[in-house]
Amino acid sequence: MERNTGMLRFLRNFLVRLILFSISMVAIGFAYLITLRGESCDLGDFCFFSVPENINVVTGVGQLSKPSSAIISAGGKSAPATPLKLPGLWTTDEFQKGVRFHSSIFQDLISDGVLSTNFKVLCVDTQMGSDVFALKDIGVEDSIGIFKKASKPLVIAGQGFKQPFNDETFDFLFSGSGLFEKSARPGDLAAEIDRTLKPEGFLVVHTGSTDEYSFNSFLALFNYCKLVKSREIHGFDPEMPLIREIVMQKISGGYRQQILGLQEENTGANSMNKCSVPGYKLELIQKAEPLIDEEPKKPWITLKKNIQNIKYLPSMADISFKQRYVYVDVGARSYGSSIVSWFKKQYPKQNKTFEIYAIEADRIFHKQYEYKKGVTLLPYAAWVRNESLFFEINQGPGNKNTEKGRGMGRIRPVQSSGGYVSTGDVDEIPGFDFAEWLKKTVSERDYVVMKMDIEGTEFDLIPRLFETGAICLIDEIFLECHYNRWQKCCPGERSSKYQKTYGQCLDLFNSLRASGVLVHQWW
């Protein structure tokens, strides 16, 4: 009897252990599916987390309906439908408002023939995924969003300027919530959209920037697209009450040759009047501070005070939609001069990172730039062609060969300097064709701001910029024009250092503004 009892106890223990072992194996397999395979919808047909086909928004009530879902197996068969708990994010008022807003927007685009339920759609830089939810809700099932941090199942990890997709994958791309203009790399983002968008595919962008300068800058970024339409709508976000919706279509087989009357890169070569000046640029110039028409009796005071009246271009328009941001300091002198004391501290950069080029011929300042990050030194003289030049420094009293009190440098061609008697230090230096360098360095899609203080050489360089069309590449110039000013030391006497008159300087400023360049009188 005891033997039978022991045998039964043994069998019972064995069966219990066998059942526990089986349960453990099932749990391990389940964990494997979730962690290694169920996380991604890209592995074969398997997708553990799938957005239910019957997700609906209950309009007017502000609540999401309770969806049901099924676990989809690799064989395509589904288990019995069971209730699936909604992610907490989906139940928030903000998410639901976003879904209703985007649903209305996308339905309008379907009516316009821009969007189809058969399209493969990507929502770029969507943090919550309410736009993806809305797409699926109205029947555009093949939709996905990307953001730097995933929010599955609607949004996977990825960045707009480095998308985890093959070339020409999508029929439709959407970028909303004003995130596009906040991108630190708008040029790279535009190029990546070009890569993943199919020919004849559509791009729709919502931006809070509604001024004409930003709109035209945006169009210039997407020179592989044609504008379908643009309109202003009210957003659901109180921080962005008015939105500009821009709808574009990718051109099949090539790039646009013109953008709103502006030629592509290097516009205006070989002509003094090649720059086409759009109305929005002229309007900005009209808003700028007026030029000082009457020659000031005390220019060292009047021009210095005028700096306080300057209306910077970024204070009048949004500069977000530019490929690059470039500052060129022609006649930079020391690193702490205009680069640090003015441009870095005072110029309104709208949180954009600028590439800085310092052009300075005086070798005494060159060493300062050796270890300055983000600054490229061109240790030459900006000139109208590539040739050797004489560079002369007129020293301040008692400050010979020192940075403090060092006079400003002036250049003159070597071949035209015979018999010239110098009053200061003279070096022979290389000069370079500044206009041609500018055309090779920047494009019309870049934002280019320039300061020019070159001791009278502006009367050579500015005409050269017009002649080559390089002037069309500059958005804003701060120009110090050198003329035979009234002398501070000697009332009633003019300086003989420069031969030009104030009237000639004024003509130079007016010609720049007439060409669509926002120029300011600098000191």
GROMACS .gro file of C-alpha atoms in nm, residues 54-496:
model
  443
   54ASN     CA    1  -1.173   4.994  -3.683
   55ILE     CA    2  -1.024   5.282  -3.482
   56ASN     CA    3  -1.270   5.570  -3.496
   57VAL     CA    4  -1.297   5.915  -3.348
   58VAL     CA    5  -1.633   6.003  -3.200
   59THR     CA    6  -1.679   6.354  -3.335
   60GLY     CA    7  -1.841   6.615  -3.122
   61VAL     CA    8  -1.789   6.419  -2.803
   62GLY     CA    9  -1.414   6.440  -2.778
   63GLN     CA   10  -1.366   6.071  -2.693
   64LEU     CA   11  -1.195   5.791  -2.878
   65SER     CA   12  -1.399   5.479  -2.927
   66LYS     CA   13  -1.282   5.159  -2.764
   67PRO     CA   14  -1.118   4.957  -3.041
   68SER     CA   15  -1.075   4.586  -3.063
   69SER     CA   16  -0.775   4.417  -3.213
   70ALA     CA   17  -0.632   4.083  -3.300
   71ILE     CA   18  -0.283   3.944  -3.269
   72ILE     CA   19  -0.170   3.886  -3.626
   73SER     CA   20   0.044   3.580  -3.682
   74ALA     CA   21   0.308   3.525  -3.947
   75GLY     CA   22   0.065   3.308  -4.138
   76GLY     CA   23  -0.184   3.589  -4.169
   77LYS     CA   24  -0.444   3.427  -3.941
   78SER     CA   25  -0.580   3.611  -3.645
   79ALA     CA   26  -0.669   3.501  -3.299
   80PRO     CA   27  -1.014   3.588  -3.164
   81ALA     CA   28  -1.058   3.964  -3.126
   82THR     CA   29  -0.999   4.085  -2.773
   83PRO     CA   30  -1.019   4.436  -2.628
   84LEU     CA   31  -0.686   4.624  -2.645
   85LYS     CA   32  -0.617   4.899  -2.394
   86LEU     CA   33  -0.552   5.238  -2.557
   87PRO     CA   34  -0.213   5.401  -2.489
   88GLY     CA   35  -0.255   5.681  -2.237
   89LEU     CA   36  -0.138   5.940  -2.492
   90TRP     CA   37  -0.432   5.861  -2.722
   91THR     CA   38  -0.686   5.952  -2.456
   92THR     CA   39  -0.554   6.303  -2.393
   93ASP     CA   40  -0.746   6.608  -2.512
   94GLU     CA   41  -0.444   6.734  -2.707
   95PHE     CA   42  -0.413   6.410  -2.903
   96GLN     CA   43  -0.784   6.396  -2.979
   97LYS     CA   44  -0.785   6.759  -3.097
   98GLY     CA   45  -0.490   6.677  -3.320
   99VAL     CA   46  -0.671   6.376  -3.467
  100ARG     CA   47  -0.983   6.577  -3.547
  101PHE     CA   48  -0.778   6.861  -3.698
  102HIS     CA   49  -0.566   6.634  -3.917
  103SER     CA   50  -0.866   6.424  -4.019
  104SER     CA   51  -1.035   6.735  -4.157
  105ILE     CA   52  -0.715   6.845  -4.335
  106PHE     CA   53  -0.655   6.506  -4.496
  107GLN     CA   54  -1.016   6.469  -4.608
  108ASP     CA   55  -0.986   6.805  -4.787
  109LEU     CA   56  -0.669   6.682  -4.957
  110ILE     CA   57  -0.848   6.365  -5.068
  111SER     CA   58  -1.126   6.579  -5.216
  112ASP     CA   59  -0.862   6.785  -5.401
  113GLY     CA   60  -0.702   6.471  -5.548
  114VAL     CA   61  -0.376   6.530  -5.359
  115LEU     CA   62  -0.417   6.231  -5.124
  116SER     CA   63  -0.556   5.881  -5.187
  117THR     CA   64  -0.642   5.594  -4.955
  118ASN     CA   65  -0.411   5.378  -5.169
  119PHE     CA   66  -0.107   5.598  -5.103
  120LYS     CA   67   0.193   5.501  -4.895
  121VAL     CA   68   0.230   5.795  -4.653
  122LEU     CA   69   0.502   5.925  -4.421
  123CYS     CA   70   0.448   6.188  -4.152
  124VAL     CA   71   0.783   6.355  -4.081
  125ASP     CA   72   0.888   6.462  -3.730
  126THR     CA   73   0.554   6.380  -3.569
  127GLN     CA   74   0.599   6.353  -3.195
  128MET     CA   75   0.257   6.221  -3.090
  129GLY     CA   76   0.139   6.061  -3.414
  130SER     CA   77  -0.208   6.218  -3.417
  131ASP     CA   78  -0.164   6.282  -3.790
  132VAL     CA   79  -0.085   5.913  -3.851
  133PHE     CA   80  -0.385   5.811  -3.639
  134ALA     CA   81  -0.609   6.042  -3.845
  135LEU     CA   82  -0.479   5.896  -4.173
  136LYS     CA   83  -0.554   5.541  -4.065
  137ASP     CA   84  -0.891   5.649  -3.932
  138ILE     CA   85  -1.002   5.782  -4.272
  139GLY     CA   86  -0.876   5.475  -4.456
  140VAL     CA   87  -0.514   5.556  -4.550
  141GLU     CA   88  -0.388   5.237  -4.389
  142ASP     CA   89  -0.033   5.237  -4.522
  143SER     CA   90   0.080   5.530  -4.304
  144ILE     CA   91   0.366   5.569  -4.059
  145GLY     CA   92   0.534   5.852  -3.871
  146ILE     CA   93   0.895   5.913  -3.768
  147PHE     CA   94   1.037   6.107  -3.476
  148LYS     CA   95   1.368   6.097  -3.289
  149LYS     CA   96   1.190   5.904  -3.013
  150ALA     CA   97   0.947   5.631  -3.117
  151SER     CA   98   0.583   5.627  -3.002
  152LYS     CA   99   0.465   5.289  -3.126
  153PRO     CA  100   0.269   5.168  -3.303
  154LEU     CA  101   0.211   5.495  -3.493
  155VAL     CA  102   0.559   5.649  -3.483
  156ILE     CA  103   0.893   5.475  -3.526
  157ALA     CA  104   1.238   5.613  -3.448
  158GLY     CA  105   1.393   5.822  -3.724
  159GLN     CA  106   1.483   6.176  -3.824
  160GLY     CA  107   1.359   6.383  -4.112
  161PHE     CA  108   1.707   6.443  -4.252
  162LYS     CA  109   1.805   6.075  -4.218
  163GLN     CA  110   1.502   5.860  -4.290
  164PRO     CA  111   1.516   5.480  -4.245
  165PHE     CA  112   1.356   5.411  -4.583
  166ASN     CA  113   1.459   5.325  -4.937
  167ASP     CA  114   1.462   5.571  -5.226
  168GLU     CA  115   1.125   5.672  -5.373
  169THR     CA  116   0.922   5.490  -5.108
  170PHE     CA  117   0.631   5.726  -5.045
  171ASP     CA  118   0.348   5.872  -5.251
  172PHE     CA  119   0.276   6.144  -4.994
  173LEU     CA  120   0.480   6.315  -4.723
  174PHE     CA  121   0.341   6.538  -4.452
  175SER     CA  122   0.518   6.770  -4.208
  176GLY     CA  123   0.297   6.954  -3.962
  177SER     CA  124   0.294   7.141  -3.631
  178GLY     CA  125   0.543   7.398  -3.756
  179LEU     CA  126   0.827   7.156  -3.692
  180PHE     CA  127   0.988   7.209  -4.031
  181GLU     CA  128   1.112   7.562  -3.964
  182LYS     CA  129   1.252   7.451  -3.628
  183SER     CA  130   1.484   7.207  -3.799
  184ALA     CA  131   1.853   7.286  -3.759
  185ARG     CA  132   1.915   7.130  -4.102
  186PRO     CA  133   1.638   7.241  -4.339
  187GLY     CA  134   1.856   7.185  -4.646
  188ASP     CA  135   1.932   6.825  -4.548
  189LEU     CA  136   1.565   6.766  -4.469
  190ALA     CA  137   1.462   6.892  -4.812
  191ALA     CA  138   1.722   6.669  -4.979
  192GLU     CA  139   1.605   6.362  -4.785
  193ILE     CA  140   1.243   6.426  -4.877
  194ASP     CA  141   1.354   6.440  -5.239
  195ARG     CA  142   1.517   6.098  -5.193
  196THR     CA  143   1.221   5.917  -5.035
  197LEU     CA  144   0.935   6.084  -5.226
  198LYS     CA  145   0.826   5.918  -5.549
  199PRO     CA  146   0.819   6.118  -5.874
  200GLU     CA  147   0.477   6.287  -5.902
  201GLY     CA  148   0.437   6.235  -5.527
  202PHE     CA  149   0.295   6.509  -5.305
  203LEU     CA  150   0.450   6.704  -5.018
  204VAL     CA  151   0.231   6.896  -4.772
  205VAL     CA  152   0.387   7.120  -4.509
  206HIS     CA  153   0.222   7.321  -4.231
  207THR     CA  154   0.424   7.616  -4.108
  208GLY     CA  155   0.362   7.900  -3.870
  209SER     CA  156   0.574   8.130  -4.089
  210THR     CA  157   0.336   8.329  -4.305
  211ASP     CA  158   0.556   8.613  -4.439
  212GLU     CA  159   0.646   8.620  -4.807
  213TYR     CA  160   1.021   8.603  -4.749
  214SER     CA  161   0.996   8.270  -4.568
  215PHE     CA  162   0.745   8.139  -4.823
  216ASN     CA  163   0.976   8.208  -5.116
  217SER     CA  164   1.274   8.072  -4.924
  218PHE     CA  165   1.078   7.752  -4.871
  219LEU     CA  166   1.000   7.720  -5.241
  220ALA     CA  167   1.367   7.769  -5.322
  221LEU     CA  168   1.460   7.476  -5.096
  222PHE     CA  169   1.229   7.243  -5.289
  223ASN     CA  170   1.345   7.316  -5.640
  224TYR     CA  171   1.253   6.962  -5.742
  225CYS     CA  172   0.884   7.039  -5.681
  226LYS     CA  173   0.617   7.257  -5.832
  227LEU     CA  174   0.375   7.456  -5.620
  228VAL     CA  175   0.022   7.315  -5.631
  229LYS     CA  176  -0.144   7.553  -5.388
  230SER     CA  177  -0.095   7.752  -5.070
  231ARG     CA  178  -0.353   7.867  -4.818
  232GLU     CA  179  -0.381   7.995  -4.463
  233ILE     CA  180  -0.580   7.793  -4.210
  234HIS     CA  181  -0.648   7.802  -3.838
  235GLY     CA  182  -0.459   7.547  -3.632
  236PHE     CA  183  -0.563   7.351  -3.326
  237ASP     CA  184  -0.255   7.461  -3.130
  238PRO     CA  185  -0.299   7.799  -2.949
  239GLU     CA  186   0.074   7.864  -2.997
  240MET     CA  187   0.024   7.854  -3.375
  241PRO     CA  188  -0.322   8.001  -3.438
  242LEU     CA  189  -0.258   8.066  -3.808
  243ILE     CA  190  -0.092   7.811  -4.035
  244ARG     CA  191   0.026   7.832  -4.393
  245GLU     CA  192  -0.044   7.505  -4.573
  246ILE     CA  193   0.188   7.451  -4.870
  247VAL     CA  194   0.109   7.172  -5.117
  248MET     CA  195   0.378   7.074  -5.367
  249GLN     CA  196   0.429   6.795  -5.620
  250LYS     CA  197   0.761   6.640  -5.711
  251ILE     CA  198   0.854   6.691  -6.074
  252SER     CA  199   0.928   6.376  -6.267
  253GLY     CA  200   1.261   6.374  -6.449
  254GLY     CA  201   1.423   6.700  -6.346
  255TYR     CA  202   1.447   7.020  -6.146
  256ARG     CA  203   1.264   7.345  -6.187
  257GLN     CA  204   1.470   7.599  -6.374
  258GLN     CA  205   1.308   7.898  -6.210
  259ILE     CA  206   1.155   7.985  -5.876
  260LEU     CA  207   0.916   8.278  -5.887
  261GLY     CA  208   1.121   8.456  -6.154
  262LEU     CA  209   1.456   8.393  -5.987
  263GLN     CA  210   1.716   8.196  -6.179
  264GLU     CA  211   1.878   7.895  -6.017
  265GLU     CA  212   2.230   7.935  -5.879
  266ASN     CA  213   2.472   8.207  -5.989
  267THR     CA  214   2.201   8.429  -6.131
  268GLY     CA  215   2.301   8.741  -6.314
  269ALA     CA  216   2.635   8.646  -6.471
  270ASN     CA  217   2.771   8.895  -6.725
  271SER     CA  218   2.503   9.156  -6.674
  272MET     CA  219   2.450   9.457  -6.452
  273ASN     CA  220   2.073   9.401  -6.440
  274LYS     CA  221   2.027   9.026  -6.412
  275CYS     CA  222   1.890   9.024  -6.057
  276SER     CA  223   1.516   8.989  -6.069
  277VAL     CA  224   1.377   9.172  -5.766
  278PRO     CA  225   1.053   9.017  -5.637
  279GLY     CA  226   0.798   9.243  -5.474
  280TYR     CA  227   0.842   9.087  -5.129
  281LYS     CA  228   1.210   9.189  -5.126
  282LEU     CA  229   1.127   9.545  -5.224
  283GLU     CA  230   0.869   9.559  -4.945
  284LEU     CA  231   1.133   9.455  -4.690
  285ILE     CA  232   1.372   9.722  -4.816
  286GLN     CA  233   1.098   9.984  -4.789
  287LYS     CA  234   1.056   9.886  -4.424
  288ALA     CA  235   1.427   9.934  -4.355
  289GLU     CA  236   1.569  10.244  -4.192
  290PRO     CA  237   1.602  10.532  -4.441
  291LEU     CA  238   1.943  10.620  -4.578
  292ILE     CA  239   2.098  10.944  -4.453
  293ASP     CA  240   2.053  11.165  -4.759
  294GLU     CA  241   2.236  11.470  -4.629
  295GLU     CA  242   2.607  11.446  -4.562
  296PRO     CA  243   2.659  11.457  -4.185
  297LYS     CA  244   2.873  11.737  -4.045
  298LYS     CA  245   3.007  11.501  -3.779
  299PRO     CA  246   3.006  11.158  -3.950
  300TRP     CA  247   3.187  10.986  -3.661
  301ILE     CA  248   2.885  11.070  -3.443
  302THR     CA  249   2.593  11.055  -3.690
  303LEU     CA  250   2.685  10.721  -3.849
  304LYS     CA  251   2.763  10.559  -3.517
  305LYS     CA  252   2.423  10.666  -3.379
  306ASN     CA  253   2.254  10.539  -3.694
  307ILE     CA  254   2.349  10.182  -3.600
  308GLN     CA  255   2.084  10.198  -3.328
  309ASN     CA  256   1.817  10.257  -3.597
  310ILE     CA  257   1.908   9.962  -3.816
  311LYS     CA  258   1.627   9.718  -3.896
  312TYR     CA  259   1.788   9.380  -3.941
  313LEU     CA  260   1.639   9.145  -4.197
  314PRO     CA  261   1.577   8.867  -3.936
  315SER     CA  262   1.378   9.117  -3.729
  316MET     CA  263   1.141   9.171  -4.024
  317ALA     CA  264   1.115   8.819  -4.169
  318ASP     CA  265   1.155   8.452  -4.084
  319ILE     CA  266   1.484   8.316  -4.223
  320SER     CA  267   1.414   7.954  -4.123
  321PHE     CA  268   1.382   7.803  -4.470
  322LYS     CA  269   1.740   7.837  -4.587
  323GLN     CA  270   1.985   7.567  -4.688
  324ARG     CA  271   2.279   7.722  -4.499
  325TYR     CA  272   2.355   8.033  -4.297
  326VAL     CA  273   2.673   8.223  -4.384
  327TYR     CA  274   2.838   8.536  -4.246
  328VAL     CA  275   3.121   8.691  -4.450
  329ASP     CA  276   3.332   8.957  -4.277
  330VAL     CA  277   3.534   9.140  -4.544
  331GLY     CA  278   3.804   9.334  -4.364
  332ALA     CA  279   3.758   9.143  -4.039
  333ARG     CA  280   4.073   9.261  -3.856
  334SER     CA  281   4.091   9.092  -3.512
  335TYR     CA  282   3.862   8.807  -3.411
  336GLY     CA  283   3.722   9.019  -3.128
  337SER     CA  284   3.647   9.312  -3.356
  338SER     CA  285   3.323   9.282  -3.552
  339ILE     CA  286   3.283   8.902  -3.537
  340VAL     CA  287   3.261   8.876  -3.157
  341SER     CA  288   3.166   9.227  -3.048
  342TRP     CA  289   2.888   9.270  -3.304
  343PHE     CA  290   2.784   8.966  -3.509
  344LYS     CA  291   2.793   8.700  -3.238
  345LYS     CA  292   2.645   8.923  -2.969
  346GLN     CA  293   2.404   9.152  -3.150
  347TYR     CA  294   2.298   9.016  -3.487
  348PRO     CA  295   1.954   8.844  -3.457
  349LYS     CA  296   2.036   8.494  -3.581
  350GLN     CA  297   1.701   8.330  -3.494
  351ASN     CA  298   1.891   8.045  -3.323
  352LYS     CA  299   2.057   7.946  -3.650
  353THR     CA  300   2.420   7.835  -3.662
  354PHE     CA  301   2.620   8.046  -3.907
  355GLU     CA  302   2.933   7.949  -4.095
  356ILE     CA  303   3.174   8.242  -4.060
  357TYR     CA  304   3.434   8.350  -4.315
  358ALA     CA  305   3.685   8.612  -4.203
  359ILE     CA  306   3.871   8.785  -4.488
  360GLU     CA  307   4.169   8.978  -4.357
  361ALA     CA  308   4.492   9.066  -4.540
  362ASP     CA  309   4.682   9.207  -4.241
  363ARG     CA  310   4.900   8.920  -4.120
  364ILE     CA  311   4.928   9.058  -3.766
  365PHE     CA  312   4.571   8.933  -3.700
  366HIS     CA  313   4.604   8.589  -3.858
  367LYS     CA  314   4.728   8.399  -3.555
  368GLN     CA  315   4.408   8.483  -3.363
  369TYR     CA  316   4.205   8.264  -3.596
  370GLU     CA  317   4.413   7.946  -3.572
  371TYR     CA  318   4.194   7.770  -3.314
  372LYS     CA  319   3.859   7.942  -3.360
  373LYS     CA  320   3.588   7.684  -3.429
  374GLY     CA  321   3.329   7.769  -3.690
  375VAL     CA  322   3.546   8.042  -3.843
  376THR     CA  323   3.737   8.007  -4.170
  377LEU     CA  324   4.014   8.263  -4.225
  378LEU     CA  325   4.100   8.376  -4.576
  379PRO     CA  326   4.437   8.550  -4.524
  380TYR     CA  327   4.420   8.745  -4.849
  381ALA     CA  328   4.286   9.070  -4.985
  382ALA     CA  329   3.939   9.070  -5.140
  383TRP     CA  330   3.986   9.205  -5.491
  384VAL     CA  331   3.843   9.203  -5.845
  385ARG     CA  332   4.084   8.939  -5.980
  386ASN     CA  333   4.358   8.703  -5.869
  387GLU     CA  334   4.684   8.899  -5.854
  388SER     CA  335   4.956   9.026  -5.620
  389LEU     CA  336   4.882   9.350  -5.438
  390PHE     CA  337   5.058   9.602  -5.218
  391PHE     CA  338   4.903   9.619  -4.872
  392GLU     CA  339   4.981   9.935  -4.678
  393ILE     CA  340   4.925  10.002  -4.308
  394ASN     CA  341   4.921  10.357  -4.174
  395GLN     CA  342   5.019  10.331  -3.808
  396GLY     CA  343   4.861  10.516  -3.522
  397PRO     CA  344   5.099  10.743  -3.332
  398GLY     CA  345   5.329  10.552  -3.099
  399ASN     CA  346   5.173  10.213  -3.180
  400LYS     CA  347   5.394  10.080  -3.456
  401ASN     CA  348   5.353   9.707  -3.523
  402THR     CA  349   5.101   9.660  -3.242
  403GLU     CA  350   4.742   9.556  -3.272
  404LYS     CA  351   4.610   9.838  -3.056
  405GLY     CA  352   4.594  10.156  -3.254
  406ARG     CA  353   4.700   9.978  -3.571
  407GLY     CA  354   4.579  10.166  -3.876
  408MET     CA  355   4.346  10.020  -4.137
  409GLY     CA  356   4.504   9.853  -4.438
  410ARG     CA  357   4.465   9.974  -4.795
  411ILE     CA  358   4.546   9.778  -5.109
  412ARG     CA  359   4.662   9.875  -5.456
  413PRO     CA  360   4.774   9.669  -5.758
  414VAL     CA  361   5.149   9.616  -5.785
  415GLN     CA  362   5.160   9.716  -6.151
  416SER     CA  363   4.994  10.050  -6.080
  417SER     CA  364   5.212  10.143  -5.785
  418GLY     CA  365   5.523  10.263  -5.963
  419GLY     CA  366   5.651  10.585  -5.813
  420TYR     CA  367   5.408  10.562  -5.522
  421VAL     CA  368   5.554  10.690  -5.196
  422SER     CA  369   5.429  10.500  -4.892
  423THR     CA  370   5.368  10.658  -4.553
  424GLY     CA  371   5.344  10.330  -4.362
  425ASP     CA  372   5.430   9.959  -4.365
  426VAL     CA  373   5.391   9.795  -4.706
  427ASP     CA  374   5.364   9.422  -4.775
  428GLU     CA  375   5.315   9.237  -5.099
  429ILE     CA  376   5.017   9.003  -5.055
  430PRO     CA  377   4.795   8.782  -5.273
  431GLY     CA  378   4.458   8.920  -5.378
  432PHE     CA  379   4.171   8.700  -5.496
  433ASP     CA  380   3.862   8.746  -5.710
  434PHE     CA  381   3.608   8.792  -5.433
  435ALA     CA  382   3.301   8.777  -5.658
  436GLU     CA  383   3.402   8.445  -5.814
  437TRP     CA  384   3.486   8.301  -5.470
  438LEU     CA  385   3.142   8.404  -5.342
  439LYS     CA  386   2.967   8.237  -5.637
  440LYS     CA  387   3.152   7.910  -5.568
  441THR     CA  388   3.091   7.925  -5.192
  442VAL     CA  389   2.721   8.008  -5.154
  443SER     CA  390   2.397   7.972  -5.352
  444GLU     CA  391   2.062   8.151  -5.367
  445ARG     CA  392   1.921   7.892  -5.129
  446ASP     CA  393   2.165   8.008  -4.858
  447TYR     CA  394   2.117   8.300  -4.624
  448VAL     CA  395   2.418   8.529  -4.669
  449VAL     CA  396   2.492   8.832  -4.453
  450MET     CA  397   2.805   9.039  -4.509
  451LYS     CA  398   2.999   9.317  -4.340
  452MET     CA  399   3.237   9.512  -4.563
  453ASP     CA  400   3.499   9.759  -4.435
  454ILE     CA  401   3.780   9.771  -4.690
  455GLU     CA  402   3.906  10.128  -4.691
  456GLY     CA  403   3.770  10.250  -5.022
  457THR     CA  404   3.804   9.924  -5.218
  458GLU     CA  405   3.424   9.892  -5.203
  459PHE     CA  406   3.412  10.112  -5.514
  460ASP     CA  407   3.595   9.833  -5.696
  461LEU     CA  408   3.431   9.529  -5.537
  462ILE     CA  409   3.063   9.633  -5.550
  463PRO     CA  410   3.063   9.696  -5.930
  464ARG     CA  411   3.239   9.360  -5.971
  465LEU     CA  412   2.964   9.190  -5.770
  466PHE     CA  413   2.706   9.345  -6.003
  467GLU     CA  414   2.902   9.252  -6.315
  468THR     CA  415   2.927   8.883  -6.220
  469GLY     CA  416   2.581   8.853  -6.068
  470ALA     CA  417   2.729   8.759  -5.731
  471ILE     CA  418   2.536   9.048  -5.578
  472CYS     CA  419   2.218   8.839  -5.617
  473LEU     CA  420   2.351   8.589  -5.362
  474ILE     CA  421   2.367   8.840  -5.075
  475ASP     CA  422   2.067   8.897  -4.850
  476GLU     CA  423   2.201   9.171  -4.624
  477ILE     CA  424   2.513   9.394  -4.628
  478PHE     CA  425   2.658   9.622  -4.363
  479LEU     CA  426   2.879   9.855  -4.565
  480GLU     CA  427   3.115  10.126  -4.448
  481CYS     CA  428   3.163  10.362  -4.738
  482HIS     CA  429   3.484  10.569  -4.735
  483TYR     CA  430   3.479  10.923  -4.871
  484ASN     CA  431   3.655  11.256  -4.811
  485ARG     CA  432   3.490  11.319  -4.476
  486TRP     CA  433   3.506  11.629  -4.262
  487GLN     CA  434   3.799  11.577  -4.028
  488LYS     CA  435   3.742  11.536  -3.658
  489CYS     CA  436   4.070  11.703  -3.574
  490CYS     CA  437   4.036  12.003  -3.799
  491PRO     CA  438   3.695  12.176  -3.838
  492GLY     CA  439   3.624  12.289  -4.193
  493GLU     CA  440   3.880  12.055  -4.351
  494ARG     CA  441   3.820  11.734  -4.541
  495SER     CA  442   4.035  11.422  -4.532
  496SER     CA  443   4.252  11.372  -4.838
   0.00000   0.00000   0.00000
